[in-house]
């Protein structure tokens, strides 16, 4: 039978149905977030010549939790928006035709970390203003994966919402102080009543308020540098467009910790046999499956897909596909919905000479510039009676590919010692609202008083138990 072919506007998605094969093609544009405040602090520390151990200690500070865009990062996102409004091809053309209604809008997806959220919303503001019906999906599977504080999201606000930006940094600090004071009064009251578990929870809540207030204040100061109009738009228009699937709102799902083994090096693990390779990178494949499912569900979005995410997952995504240049070695689970059910697809890379810049980004030695864009097709082929394949092809880079900064004397981005991160190190995780020990960023005296009160009560209870015994 001859193939039946349906071509949507601007060919962002092509669905071909043959007697023995169905094919879905989706054009994807992956935007790396603008410079974060942790990026800026890290670079400034290294310019001052401080040791890598100090940089790693700094990275664990709670004030860098869910690190928002720096002033430079905000300007980068706004500059990207201007380029997209003036451009004539690629992502710019797709957004323009979607904005005027001459073609279908793309699926819009952002990470759950606010530097990616703000980059995506600011860069795509002209499309969102033109199309009030559009929503932006928040996908925890896009979360950056590392041990440091900036890789963890702030906890969700009431109503399963991301904490929206505040207009005034001073107001954010004051609100956090008042919340922390209220929580600390509860700490003292419950401690005096010998309710130790409740006191510990109240102390954790006070710490959470302090961290959230500090992060929102830092975000407000950076946004204010652009004039304040974008901050107001993000609060009133941008963040209300975000949509989080309730299935992703559970704390252990929203804070997505699936990551590759700390000792794993992409350039070396590829030498394993197929079974061992698949097992070693299984957390990555689960994440890629979630991203692919969002893009391809229901046959794919007629306008393609736009992702605002992070450099590490982009590198690992391109690497995973690059392992299938000759034959598919890795497979991802896809939940397609729309009656299509689930499918396991082998990953392939159908690359040509023009894909050189993309191929270089699959290396641990390179990174994409802030607000750079990588565009590629994802082609899902489902033959009857044979395994499905998901192929990456037509990859191009709009941005600068540079070498990753590595500690002096280290010729690879990591050591062979187990337990290290991408740089071979493993600092302690700091997630203050989960009850782990952490330094409070603000309201420190209040928190210390609560700790002293709690410790005193615990000691008194122990003395009473010893006397009773």
mmCIF file with all atom_site columns, N, CA and C in Angstrom, residues 168-200:
data_model
loop_
_atom_site.group_PDB
_atom_site.id
_atom_site.type_symbol
_atom_site.label_atom_id
_atom_site.label_alt_id
_atom_site.label_comp_id
_atom_site.label_asym_id
_atom_site.label_entity_id
_atom_site.label_seq_id
_atom_site.pdbx_PDB_ins_code
_atom_site.Cartn_x
_atom_site.Cartn_y
_atom_site.Cartn_z
_atom_site.occupancy
_atom_site.B_iso_or_equiv
_atom_site.pdbx_formal_charge
_atom_site.auth_seq_id
_atom_site.auth_comp_id
_atom_site.auth_asym_id
_atom_site.auth_atom_id
_atom_site.pdbx_PDB_model_num
ATOM 1  N N  . UNK A 1 168 ? 9.352  43.255 45.428 1.00 0.00 ? 168 UNK A N  1
ATOM 2  C CA . UNK A 1 168 ? 10.284 43.946 46.324 1.00 0.00 ? 168 UNK A CA 1
ATOM 3  C C  . UNK A 1 168 ? 11.135 42.938 47.081 1.00 0.00 ? 168 UNK A C  1
ATOM 4  N N  . UNK A 1 169 ? 12.441 43.081 46.978 1.00 0.00 ? 169 UNK A N  1
ATOM 5  C CA . UNK A 1 169 ? 13.342 42.216 47.728 1.00 0.00 ? 169 UNK A CA 1
ATOM 6  C C  . UNK A 1 169 ? 13.178 42.444 49.222 1.00 0.00 ? 169 UNK A C  1
ATOM 7  N N  . UNK A 1 170 ? 12.989 43.702 49.623 1.00 0.00 ? 170 UNK A N  1
ATOM 8  C CA . UNK A 1 170 ? 12.823 44.015 51.047 1.00 0.00 ? 170 UNK A CA 1
ATOM 9  C C  . UNK A 1 170 ? 11.559 43.373 51.599 1.00 0.00 ? 170 UNK A C  1
ATOM 10 N N  . UNK A 1 171 ? 10.493 43.383 50.789 1.00 0.00 ? 171 UNK A N  1
ATOM 11 C CA . UNK A 1 171 ? 9.240  42.765 51.230 1.00 0.00 ? 171 UNK A CA 1
ATOM 12 C C  . UNK A 1 171 ? 9.413  41.267 51.398 1.00 0.00 ? 171 UNK A C  1
ATOM 13 N N  . UNK A 1 172 ? 10.182 40.645 50.516 1.00 0.00 ? 172 UNK A N  1
ATOM 14 C CA . UNK A 1 172 ? 10.413 39.201 50.617 1.00 0.00 ? 172 UNK A CA 1
ATOM 15 C C  . UNK A 1 172 ? 11.162 38.866 51.901 1.00 0.00 ? 172 UNK A C  1
ATOM 16 N N  . UNK A 1 173 ? 12.181 39.665 52.226 1.00 0.00 ? 173 UNK A N  1
ATOM 17 C CA . UNK A 1 173 ? 12.955 39.423 53.443 1.00 0.00 ? 173 UNK A CA 1
ATOM 18 C C  . UNK A 1 173 ? 12.087 39.626 54.680 1.00 0.00 ? 173 UNK A C  1
ATOM 19 N N  . UNK A 1 174 ? 11.255 40.677 54.671 1.00 0.00 ? 174 UNK A N  1
ATOM 20 C CA . UNK A 1 174 ? 10.401 40.951 55.815 1.00 0.00 ? 174 UNK A CA 1
ATOM 21 C C  . UNK A 1 174 ? 9.377  39.842 56.012 1.00 0.00 ? 174 UNK A C  1
ATOM 22 N N  . UNK A 1 175 ? 8.774  39.379 54.906 1.00 0.00 ? 175 UNK A N  1
ATOM 23 C CA . UNK A 1 175 ? 7.798  38.297 55.008 1.00 0.00 ? 175 UNK A CA 1
ATOM 24 C C  . UNK A 1 175 ? 8.450  37.023 55.535 1.00 0.00 ? 175 UNK A C  1
ATOM 25 N N  . UNK A 1 176 ? 9.672  36.752 55.067 1.00 0.00 ? 176 UNK A N  1
ATOM 26 C CA . UNK A 1 176 ? 10.380 35.565 55.544 1.00 0.00 ? 176 UNK A CA 1
ATOM 27 C C  . UNK A 1 176 ? 10.700 35.688 57.027 1.00 0.00 ? 176 UNK A C  1
ATOM 28 N N  . UNK A 1 177 ? 11.082 36.895 57.464 1.00 0.00 ? 177 UNK A N  1
ATOM 29 C CA . UNK A 1 177 ? 11.405 37.105 58.878 1.00 0.00 ? 177 UNK A CA 1
ATOM 30 C C  . UNK A 1 177 ? 10.175 36.881 59.752 1.00 0.00 ? 177 UNK A C  1
ATOM 31 N N  . UNK A 1 178 ? 9.025  37.436 59.312 1.00 0.00 ? 178 UNK A N  1
ATOM 32 C CA . UNK A 1 178 ? 7.805  37.267 60.094 1.00 0.00 ? 178 UNK A CA 1
ATOM 33 C C  . UNK A 1 178 ? 7.388  35.794 60.157 1.00 0.00 ? 178 UNK A C  1
ATOM 34 N N  . UNK A 1 179 ? 7.502  35.085 59.025 1.00 0.00 ? 179 UNK A N  1
ATOM 35 C CA . UNK A 1 179 ? 7.140  33.668 59.006 1.00 0.00 ? 179 UNK A CA 1
ATOM 36 C C  . UNK A 1 179 ? 8.067  32.855 59.902 1.00 0.00 ? 179 UNK A C  1
ATOM 37 N N  . UNK A 1 180 ? 9.373  33.180 59.835 1.00 0.00 ? 180 UNK A N  1
ATOM 38 C CA . UNK A 1 180 ? 10.337 32.463 60.662 1.00 0.00 ? 180 UNK A CA 1
ATOM 39 C C  . UNK A 1 180 ? 10.085 32.727 62.146 1.00 0.00 ? 180 UNK A C  1
ATOM 40 N N  . UNK A 1 181 ? 9.746  33.991 62.490 1.00 0.00 ? 181 UNK A N  1
ATOM 41 C CA . UNK A 1 181 ? 9.455  34.310 63.887 1.00 0.00 ? 181 UNK A CA 1
ATOM 42 C C  . UNK A 1 181 ? 8.253  33.518 64.386 1.00 0.00 ? 181 UNK A C  1
ATOM 43 N N  . UNK A 1 182 ? 7.198  33.451 63.554 1.00 0.00 ? 182 UNK A N  1
ATOM 44 C CA . UNK A 1 182 ? 6.002  32.707 63.953 1.00 0.00 ? 182 UNK A CA 1
ATOM 45 C C  . UNK A 1 182 ? 6.337  31.222 64.152 1.00 0.00 ? 182 UNK A C  1
ATOM 46 N N  . UNK A 1 183 ? 7.136  30.693 63.226 1.00 0.00 ? 183 UNK A N  1
ATOM 47 C CA . UNK A 1 183 ? 7.518  29.279 63.337 1.00 0.00 ? 183 UNK A CA 1
ATOM 48 C C  . UNK A 1 183 ? 8.371  29.049 64.574 1.00 0.00 ? 183 UNK A C  1
ATOM 49 N N  . UNK A 1 184 ? 9.248  30.000 64.894 1.00 0.00 ? 184 UNK A N  1
ATOM 50 C CA . UNK A 1 184 ? 10.117 29.825 66.053 1.00 0.00 ? 184 UNK A CA 1
ATOM 51 C C  . UNK A 1 184 ? 9.333  29.929 67.362 1.00 0.00 ? 184 UNK A C  1
ATOM 52 N N  . UNK A 1 185 ? 8.290  30.758 67.380 1.00 0.00 ? 185 UNK A N  1
ATOM 53 C CA . UNK A 1 185 ? 7.436  30.795 68.580 1.00 0.00 ? 185 UNK A CA 1
ATOM 54 C C  . UNK A 1 185 ? 6.784  29.428 68.784 1.00 0.00 ? 185 UNK A C  1
ATOM 55 N N  . UNK A 1 186 ? 6.423  28.816 67.677 1.00 0.00 ? 186 UNK A N  1
ATOM 56 C CA . UNK A 1 186 ? 5.834  27.482 67.756 1.00 0.00 ? 186 UNK A CA 1
ATOM 57 C C  . UNK A 1 186 ? 6.875  26.467 68.230 1.00 0.00 ? 186 UNK A C  1
ATOM 58 N N  . UNK A 1 187 ? 8.128  26.633 67.780 1.00 0.00 ? 187 UNK A N  1
ATOM 59 C CA . UNK A 1 187 ? 9.203  25.746 68.226 1.00 0.00 ? 187 UNK A CA 1
ATOM 60 C C  . UNK A 1 187 ? 9.321  25.795 69.748 1.00 0.00 ? 187 UNK A C  1
ATOM 61 N N  . UNK A 1 188 ? 9.389  27.003 70.293 1.00 0.00 ? 188 UNK A N  1
ATOM 62 C CA . UNK A 1 188 ? 9.561  27.155 71.739 1.00 0.00 ? 188 UNK A CA 1
ATOM 63 C C  . UNK A 1 188 ? 8.363  26.582 72.483 1.00 0.00 ? 188 UNK A C  1
ATOM 64 N N  . UNK A 1 189 ? 7.136  26.875 71.970 1.00 0.00 ? 189 UNK A N  1
ATOM 65 C CA . UNK A 1 189 ? 5.933  26.393 72.649 1.00 0.00 ? 189 UNK A CA 1
ATOM 66 C C  . UNK A 1 189 ? 5.849  24.880 72.665 1.00 0.00 ? 189 UNK A C  1
ATOM 67 N N  . UNK A 1 190 ? 6.127  24.252 71.537 1.00 0.00 ? 190 UNK A N  1
ATOM 68 C CA . UNK A 1 190 ? 6.048  22.790 71.475 1.00 0.00 ? 190 UNK A CA 1
ATOM 69 C C  . UNK A 1 190 ? 7.185  22.139 72.255 1.00 0.00 ? 190 UNK A C  1
ATOM 70 N N  . UNK A 1 191 ? 8.357  22.793 72.270 1.00 0.00 ? 191 UNK A N  1
ATOM 71 C CA . UNK A 1 191 ? 9.473  22.239 73.037 1.00 0.00 ? 191 UNK A CA 1
ATOM 72 C C  . UNK A 1 191 ? 9.153  22.248 74.530 1.00 0.00 ? 191 UNK A C  1
ATOM 73 N N  . UNK A 1 192 ? 8.546  23.362 75.011 1.00 0.00 ? 192 UNK A N  1
ATOM 74 C CA . UNK A 1 192 ? 8.192  23.451 76.424 1.00 0.00 ? 192 UNK A CA 1
ATOM 75 C C  . UNK A 1 192 ? 7.127  22.418 76.796 1.00 0.00 ? 192 UNK A C  1
ATOM 76 N N  . UNK A 1 193 ? 6.307  22.068 75.788 1.00 0.00 ? 193 UNK A N  1
ATOM 77 C CA . UNK A 1 193 ? 5.266  21.063 76.036 1.00 0.00 ? 193 UNK A CA 1
ATOM 78 C C  . UNK A 1 193 ? 5.790  19.651 75.819 1.00 0.00 ? 193 UNK A C  1
ATOM 79 N N  . UNK A 1 194 ? 7.082  19.505 75.625 1.00 0.00 ? 194 UNK A N  1
ATOM 80 C CA . UNK A 1 194 ? 7.735  18.206 75.437 1.00 0.00 ? 194 UNK A CA 1
ATOM 81 C C  . UNK A 1 194 ? 7.277  17.484 74.173 1.00 0.00 ? 194 UNK A C  1
ATOM 82 N N  . UNK A 1 195 ? 6.817  18.255 73.169 1.00 0.00 ? 195 UNK A N  1
ATOM 83 C CA . UNK A 1 195 ? 6.404  17.661 71.898 1.00 0.00 ? 195 UNK A CA 1
ATOM 84 C C  . UNK A 1 195 ? 7.581  17.761 70.931 1.00 0.00 ? 195 UNK A C  1
ATOM 85 N N  . UNK A 1 196 ? 8.534  16.847 71.089 1.00 0.00 ? 196 UNK A N  1
ATOM 86 C CA . UNK A 1 196 ? 9.812  16.960 70.402 1.00 0.00 ? 196 UNK A CA 1
ATOM 87 C C  . UNK A 1 196 ? 9.676  16.866 68.880 1.00 0.00 ? 196 UNK A C  1
ATOM 88 N N  . UNK A 1 197 ? 8.883  15.912 68.387 1.00 0.00 ? 197 UNK A N  1
ATOM 89 C CA . UNK A 1 197 ? 8.741  15.736 66.940 1.00 0.00 ? 197 UNK A CA 1
ATOM 90 C C  . UNK A 1 197 ? 8.133  16.975 66.298 1.00 0.00 ? 197 UNK A C  1
ATOM 91 N N  . UNK A 1 198 ? 7.107  17.541 66.964 1.00 0.00 ? 198 UNK A N  1
ATOM 92 C CA . UNK A 1 198 ? 6.469  18.734 66.422 1.00 0.00 ? 198 UNK A CA 1
ATOM 93 C C  . UNK A 1 198 ? 7.420  19.924 66.460 1.00 0.00 ? 198 UNK A C  1
ATOM 94 N N  . UNK A 1 199 ? 8.247  19.996 67.494 1.00 0.00 ? 199 UNK A N  1
ATOM 95 C CA . UNK A 1 199 ? 9.221  21.085 67.595 1.00 0.00 ? 199 UNK A CA 1
ATOM 96 C C  . UNK A 1 199 ? 10.241 21.005 66.462 1.00 0.00 ? 199 UNK A C  1
ATOM 97 N N  . UNK A 1 200 ? 10.689 19.780 66.166 1.00 0.00 ? 200 UNK A N  1
ATOM 98 C CA . UNK A 1 200 ? 11.643 19.614 65.072 1.00 0.00 ? 200 UNK A CA 1
ATOM 99 C C  . UNK A 1 200 ? 11.027 20.026 63.735 1.00 0.00 ? 200 UNK A C  1
#
